[in-house]
XYZ file of C-alpha atoms in Angstrom:
445
model
C 122.752 -1.100 -74.152
C 124.816 -0.574 -71.026
C 125.797 -3.382 -68.704
C 123.550 -1.984 -65.964
C 120.583 -1.852 -68.327
C 121.138 -5.405 -69.501
C 121.282 -6.645 -65.867
C 118.076 -4.750 -65.015
C 116.223 -6.263 -67.958
C 117.550 -9.733 -67.138
C 116.410 -9.361 -63.524
C 113.010 -8.148 -64.626
C 112.671 -11.051 -67.011
C 113.367 -13.529 -64.219
C 111.114 -11.738 -61.793
C 108.138 -12.740 -63.916
C 108.791 -16.477 -64.096
C 105.358 -17.975 -64.924
C 106.287 -21.475 -63.760
C 107.304 -20.737 -60.158
C 104.598 -20.429 -57.472
C 105.487 -18.021 -54.684
C 106.548 -19.702 -51.469
C 104.413 -18.962 -48.413
C 105.374 -15.663 -46.784
C 106.995 -14.262 -49.923
C 106.794 -10.426 -49.751
C 105.765 -10.418 -53.459
C 102.510 -12.141 -52.624
C 99.311 -10.108 -53.191
C 96.085 -11.103 -51.474
C 93.455 -11.002 -54.252
C 90.609 -12.600 -52.262
C 88.373 -9.571 -52.431
C 88.443 -9.584 -56.271
C 88.081 -13.362 -56.449
C 84.688 -13.571 -54.710
C 86.217 -13.472 -51.200
C 88.229 -16.590 -51.844
C 90.335 -17.554 -48.791
C 91.993 -20.935 -48.818
C 92.781 -20.956 -45.122
C 89.044 -20.621 -44.427
C 87.672 -22.582 -47.393
C 89.929 -25.624 -46.997
C 91.896 -25.046 -43.791
C 88.938 -24.784 -41.388
C 87.476 -28.080 -42.621
C 90.773 -29.751 -41.711
C 91.119 -27.982 -38.357
C 87.542 -28.609 -37.180
C 86.917 -32.134 -38.509
C 87.554 -35.092 -36.196
C 87.500 -37.694 -39.043
C 90.124 -37.346 -41.773
C 89.034 -35.059 -44.581
C 89.496 -35.418 -48.350
C 88.915 -32.166 -50.298
C 89.126 -31.100 -53.931
C 90.554 -27.746 -55.120
C 89.961 -26.526 -58.649
C 90.589 -23.503 -60.857
C 92.041 -22.516 -64.189
C 95.626 -23.752 -64.752
C 97.989 -20.879 -63.994
C 95.440 -19.014 -61.853
C 97.604 -19.204 -58.721
C 96.388 -22.424 -57.054
C 99.886 -23.626 -56.193
C 100.735 -20.316 -54.497
C 97.526 -20.610 -52.460
C 98.170 -24.229 -51.563
C 101.673 -23.288 -50.313
C 99.981 -20.653 -48.113
C 97.648 -23.348 -46.842
C 100.671 -25.573 -46.047
C 102.279 -22.798 -43.947
C 98.990 -21.963 -42.221
C 98.463 -25.604 -41.239
C 102.086 -25.972 -40.143
C 101.509 -23.121 -37.758
C 98.427 -24.909 -36.445
C 100.346 -28.089 -35.629
C 99.823 -30.065 -38.878
C 102.762 -31.725 -40.637
C 101.998 -31.060 -44.327
C 103.503 -33.083 -47.188
C 103.018 -31.035 -50.331
C 104.042 -32.212 -53.800
C 103.475 -31.127 -57.407
C 102.449 -34.473 -58.915
C 103.389 -33.627 -62.497
C 106.957 -32.692 -61.618
C 108.199 -36.220 -60.988
C 105.308 -38.670 -60.730
C 102.506 -38.413 -63.320
C 102.115 -37.599 -66.971
C 99.090 -35.246 -67.297
C 98.429 -36.549 -70.822
C 97.955 -40.086 -69.476
C 97.063 -40.484 -65.820
C 95.261 -43.192 -63.885
C 94.390 -43.624 -60.229
C 97.258 -46.044 -59.680
C 99.756 -43.319 -60.656
C 98.339 -41.007 -58.000
C 98.450 -43.657 -55.270
C 102.093 -44.403 -56.081
C 102.900 -40.683 -56.002
C 101.270 -40.226 -52.583
C 103.123 -43.294 -51.271
C 106.448 -42.102 -52.565
C 106.206 -38.566 -51.109
C 104.858 -39.569 -47.716
C 107.579 -42.216 -47.398
C 110.313 -39.737 -48.318
C 109.020 -36.897 -46.141
C 108.615 -38.780 -42.841
C 111.899 -40.546 -42.424
C 111.445 -41.295 -38.703
C 108.426 -43.516 -39.354
C 108.666 -47.261 -39.728
C 108.972 -47.960 -43.438
C 108.719 -51.758 -43.118
C 105.046 -52.083 -44.168
C 105.744 -50.327 -47.487
C 109.090 -51.981 -48.031
C 107.556 -55.412 -47.313
C 104.871 -54.572 -49.904
C 107.581 -53.815 -52.425
C 109.584 -56.908 -51.434
C 106.586 -59.197 -51.906
C 106.169 -57.956 -55.512
C 109.867 -57.532 -56.357
C 109.953 -60.339 -58.900
C 107.049 -58.701 -60.824
C 108.400 -55.115 -60.539
C 112.148 -55.275 -60.779
C 112.138 -55.636 -64.573
C 110.114 -52.392 -64.963
C 113.105 -50.121 -65.002
C 114.169 -50.702 -61.399
C 117.179 -52.926 -60.740
C 118.122 -56.558 -61.129
C 119.678 -56.663 -57.646
C 117.672 -58.654 -55.103
C 115.628 -56.446 -52.824
C 117.261 -57.805 -49.681
C 120.711 -56.736 -50.911
C 119.687 -53.099 -51.389
C 120.450 -50.595 -48.676
C 117.434 -49.134 -46.776
C 117.843 -45.900 -48.748
C 117.938 -47.807 -52.044
C 114.869 -49.802 -51.109
C 112.933 -46.610 -50.372
C 114.122 -45.096 -53.666
C 112.379 -47.839 -55.646
C 109.073 -46.040 -55.184
C 110.581 -42.939 -56.763
C 111.881 -45.014 -59.628
C 108.423 -46.444 -60.210
C 106.764 -43.018 -60.372
C 109.531 -41.648 -62.544
C 108.969 -44.420 -65.054
C 105.221 -43.875 -64.924
C 105.791 -40.227 -65.838
C 108.513 -40.554 -68.448
C 108.385 -44.071 -69.975
C 105.241 -44.765 -72.042
C 106.450 -48.289 -72.770
C 106.649 -49.076 -69.007
C 103.704 -47.023 -67.782
C 100.952 -49.505 -68.580
C 103.007 -52.466 -67.497
C 103.554 -50.892 -64.072
C 99.861 -50.235 -63.745
C 99.033 -53.820 -64.647
C 101.300 -55.068 -61.905
C 100.226 -52.536 -59.234
C 96.492 -52.232 -60.030
C 95.412 -55.618 -58.506
C 97.423 -54.717 -55.402
C 96.094 -51.193 -54.741
C 94.168 -52.228 -51.630
C 97.210 -53.947 -50.146
C 99.269 -50.848 -50.948
C 96.711 -48.587 -49.245
C 96.769 -50.876 -46.199
C 100.558 -50.782 -46.051
C 100.569 -47.011 -46.568
C 98.018 -46.500 -43.749
C 100.103 -48.706 -41.435
C 103.067 -46.444 -42.263
C 100.935 -43.291 -41.723
C 99.712 -44.651 -38.376
C 103.315 -45.018 -37.164
C 104.256 -41.685 -38.712
C 101.648 -39.804 -36.688
C 103.328 -41.069 -33.511
C 106.755 -39.881 -34.639
C 106.044 -36.407 -36.007
C 108.272 -33.615 -34.674
C 107.117 -32.283 -31.288
C 105.065 -29.308 -32.541
C 102.972 -31.462 -34.929
C 99.979 -33.608 -34.045
C 98.360 -34.447 -37.362
C 99.305 -35.218 -40.949
C 98.125 -33.617 -44.217
C 98.988 -34.558 -47.810
C 98.493 -32.060 -50.647
C 98.692 -33.466 -54.202
C 98.981 -30.474 -56.487
C 98.773 -30.181 -60.280
C 96.309 -33.040 -60.732
C 94.194 -30.276 -62.295
C 96.517 -30.512 -65.282
C 95.269 -34.025 -66.157
C 93.967 -33.656 -69.677
C 90.298 -34.721 -69.876
C 89.264 -36.993 -72.686
C 85.874 -38.378 -73.702
C 84.666 -41.687 -72.468
C 85.812 -44.616 -74.471
C 84.478 -47.496 -72.405
C 81.042 -49.035 -72.685
C 79.963 -47.439 -69.432
C 80.540 -43.957 -70.740
C 83.086 -43.067 -68.077
C 85.616 -40.385 -68.901
C 89.162 -40.563 -67.583
C 88.253 -37.993 -64.879
C 85.180 -40.020 -63.884
C 87.398 -43.093 -63.530
C 89.887 -41.315 -61.307
C 87.841 -39.005 -59.101
C 84.514 -40.811 -58.925
C 85.089 -44.500 -59.590
C 88.123 -44.394 -57.257
C 86.728 -41.942 -54.753
C 86.794 -44.482 -51.921
C 90.418 -45.211 -52.532
C 91.333 -41.506 -52.839
C 89.689 -40.952 -49.491
C 91.101 -44.076 -47.877
C 94.409 -42.611 -46.667
C 94.473 -42.222 -42.852
C 95.380 -38.527 -43.015
C 93.868 -35.296 -44.296
C 94.257 -35.047 -48.104
C 93.763 -32.234 -50.648
C 93.753 -33.086 -54.339
C 93.561 -30.569 -57.149
C 91.047 -31.442 -59.918
C 90.482 -30.036 -63.422
C 87.992 -27.151 -63.427
C 86.132 -28.810 -66.304
C 85.077 -31.653 -64.029
C 83.603 -29.255 -61.431
C 81.461 -27.846 -64.232
C 80.419 -31.258 -65.562
C 77.248 -33.248 -65.053
C 79.257 -35.098 -62.429
C 79.363 -32.006 -60.145
C 76.625 -33.388 -57.848
C 78.431 -36.699 -57.548
C 81.669 -34.885 -56.657
C 79.874 -32.866 -54.017
C 78.268 -35.989 -52.555
C 81.592 -37.826 -52.287
C 83.948 -35.020 -51.295
C 81.711 -32.138 -50.242
C 81.646 -29.135 -52.606
C 84.986 -28.637 -54.401
C 86.559 -25.218 -53.820
C 87.207 -23.210 -56.981
C 89.751 -20.404 -57.378
C 88.273 -17.945 -59.918
C 90.065 -15.307 -61.982
C 90.992 -11.878 -60.626
C 88.053 -9.698 -61.669
C 89.578 -7.029 -63.978
C 86.502 -6.367 -66.104
C 82.846 -5.842 -65.235
C 79.893 -7.484 -66.965
C 79.349 -4.345 -69.062
C 82.932 -4.482 -70.317
C 84.233 -1.581 -68.224
C 87.420 -2.012 -66.200
C 86.915 -3.236 -62.668
C 89.245 -0.836 -60.897
C 89.829 -2.850 -57.672
C 90.876 -5.873 -59.687
C 93.003 -3.786 -62.003
C 94.745 -2.309 -58.946
C 95.552 -5.863 -57.697
C 97.072 -6.778 -61.067
C 99.219 -3.636 -60.960
C 100.255 -4.523 -57.453
C 101.350 -7.984 -58.620
C 103.631 -6.281 -61.094
C 104.791 -3.593 -58.711
C 105.888 -6.016 -55.937
C 108.072 -7.957 -58.373
C 109.605 -4.754 -59.760
C 110.235 -3.233 -56.360
C 112.332 -6.222 -55.320
C 114.740 -5.342 -58.177
C 114.362 -1.604 -58.571
C 112.581 -0.065 -55.543
C 112.369 3.401 -57.031
C 111.157 2.481 -60.497
C 107.667 3.826 -61.187
C 105.328 1.501 -63.098
C 103.570 4.275 -65.094
C 106.610 6.326 -66.087
C 109.668 4.162 -65.431
C 108.717 0.550 -66.304
C 106.088 1.480 -68.895
C 105.958 4.550 -71.122
C 102.398 5.459 -70.069
C 99.703 4.346 -67.689
C 97.611 3.372 -70.725
C 100.277 0.868 -71.837
C 100.400 -0.685 -68.365
C 96.604 -0.926 -68.057
C 96.226 -2.486 -71.524
C 98.631 -5.257 -70.644
C 96.851 -5.844 -67.297
C 93.439 -5.968 -68.948
C 94.596 -8.358 -71.658
C 95.636 -10.860 -68.982
C 91.966 -11.343 -68.114
C 93.088 -11.618 -64.470
C 94.963 -14.794 -65.282
C 98.278 -14.624 -63.387
C 100.363 -16.886 -65.560
C 99.319 -15.144 -68.766
C 100.233 -11.838 -67.118
C 103.665 -13.177 -66.244
C 104.232 -14.486 -69.738
C 103.233 -11.188 -71.375
C 105.462 -9.250 -68.985
C 108.422 -11.439 -69.876
C 107.817 -10.976 -73.586
C 107.408 -7.224 -73.186
C 110.782 -7.089 -71.418
C 112.301 -9.142 -74.240
C 110.914 -6.641 -76.749
C 112.700 -3.819 -74.894
C 116.287 -2.608 -75.246
C 115.892 0.334 -72.920
C 113.186 1.133 -70.406
C 110.408 2.150 -70.407
C 108.438 -0.613 -72.093
C 106.686 1.033 -74.998
C 103.159 0.489 -76.277
C 104.663 -1.256 -79.291
C 106.646 -3.690 -77.132
C 103.546 -4.384 -74.981
C 101.483 -4.967 -78.106
C 103.957 -7.490 -79.439
C 103.733 -9.348 -76.138
C 99.970 -9.306 -76.359
C 100.023 -10.500 -79.956
C 102.386 -13.396 -79.172
C 100.136 -14.663 -76.352
C 97.008 -14.075 -78.465
C 98.425 -16.417 -81.136
C 98.324 -19.206 -78.554
C 94.595 -18.727 -78.129
C 94.115 -18.288 -81.880
C 95.173 -21.911 -82.336
C 93.253 -23.405 -79.393
C 89.523 -23.407 -80.318
C 88.185 -25.731 -82.978
C 86.511 -24.212 -86.011
C 83.032 -25.014 -84.624
C 83.867 -23.452 -81.215
C 84.124 -19.787 -82.257
C 80.336 -19.499 -82.216
C 80.285 -20.950 -78.672
C 82.779 -18.331 -77.536
C 80.758 -15.583 -79.200
C 77.617 -16.632 -77.344
C 79.440 -16.803 -74.022
C 80.804 -13.269 -74.552
C 77.241 -12.014 -74.835
C 75.359 -14.188 -72.298
C 78.232 -14.596 -69.760
C 76.923 -18.110 -69.155
C 78.169 -21.566 -70.033
C 76.298 -24.754 -70.872
C 76.847 -28.075 -69.147
C 78.269 -29.831 -72.161
C 81.657 -31.045 -73.269
C 82.759 -28.273 -75.613
C 82.084 -25.603 -73.018
C 84.053 -27.649 -70.460
C 86.967 -28.057 -72.818
C 87.078 -24.309 -73.434
C 87.130 -23.814 -69.671
C 89.974 -26.294 -69.325
C 91.912 -24.527 -72.137
C 91.290 -21.082 -70.560
C 89.467 -19.760 -73.595
C 86.542 -19.213 -71.167
C 87.349 -17.769 -67.762
C 85.309 -17.878 -64.578
C 84.758 -14.779 -62.408
C 82.725 -14.108 -59.292
C 81.041 -11.185 -57.586
C 78.518 -10.537 -54.828
C 75.163 -9.132 -55.813
C 73.036 -6.609 -53.861
C 71.651 -9.356 -51.700
C 75.094 -10.645 -50.771
C 74.701 -13.723 -53.013
C 77.889 -14.886 -54.698
C 77.334 -14.954 -58.459
C 79.669 -16.739 -60.874
C 79.839 -15.476 -64.447
C 81.924 -16.290 -67.488
C 83.636 -14.510 -70.329
C 86.059 -15.260 -73.103
C 89.690 -14.540 -72.467
C 90.287 -10.898 -73.532
C 93.061 -12.016 -75.877
C 90.440 -13.878 -77.897
C 88.413 -10.715 -78.521
C 90.972 -9.457 -81.024
C 90.979 -12.604 -83.167
C 89.201 -12.328 -86.556
C 87.399 -15.622 -86.268
C 85.902 -14.530 -82.981
C 84.883 -11.107 -84.328
C 83.167 -12.825 -87.297
C 81.299 -15.173 -84.973
C 80.094 -12.216 -82.858
C 78.962 -10.339 -85.980
C 76.800 -13.247 -86.993
C 74.916 -12.998 -83.713
C 74.182 -9.301 -84.075
C 70.595 -8.377 -85.176
């Protein structure tokens, strides 16, 4: 392998980073709205913010890795251009642990990021809140120094230390919640006092404030364990809906797709209006044939990343050995952007010299398929088989879990009467798994 070839393969590998959402305005962005049921975040969420006089609180859902963060960053830029100061943060990066999250964690995260983002605002209400509880909180991984002796910057940083310990320190997480939980209303009051001052001190071109809490959709749902039958998602998004909506600014929270499809959907709609859902890119029709417009969008996603590195490299004859190899990899993604990125990376890793061969692409497919082989429980293969035939899901826990785990994917299309129709299918990677094939065979007459 020559040095130039090694550099090209390394650049290609890094071009398909599955963990990095595209920043707003990135030339690699591809507008897939027309193959996602006309999804448009600037209309679906943005207009509600722009046209509403009261503060709005909206929920945004979709499969993990479908591209929600990229869309939310586009919303941030759109609103910035409209005069809104937007504080965006990925909650799981520094503040929450998706395996164990409660409402208190989210409130602390919102407080921390608003406080850090708007430095011109009067921080005294929040710092006084912290000062009044310093004796209770300082032993929870903060500092033994008296609050008054800390510099202003150090005082502000204590909120970040709290959220960091909530995310990374299981031994401290519950203790922090026990100290903060009885004081959530006083914290909201202090935060709103801060927000009120912040609105008066925004840079000249801004007139309103928006907070976007991303990656809350990664909170792992678990069954209700309390006597009231409330799941962890119920406790956060329904039982605490008033507090989630209490901030004196526009707010967008992401929410797990499984909750939008639960028997709590009507309650969510009542409390927040209808949550917006980002479906998959439609790459396959109901009859199993390739949906060419969606397939073209997936190819464009690949092409734009490749062109940044090698502008003259053809996808069908330069990057891949044949058009069939390229299309197979695209179809196996199921229109799921992160899975596409992961398979592209593995296909590059399986390649010593371009083009990527059918064998290298198949190894990438097989590696990703093994993830889905391990995901369903033994009694869930029959559920997946039924969904693959009916293209419908039931409103029950196992179907919702399979949605959350991306074994079942949601698509949308418009029928002849212009009505938007959702439908569901198993992830294409699952179709090649023996357990699934056996379950399908049992359903055949």
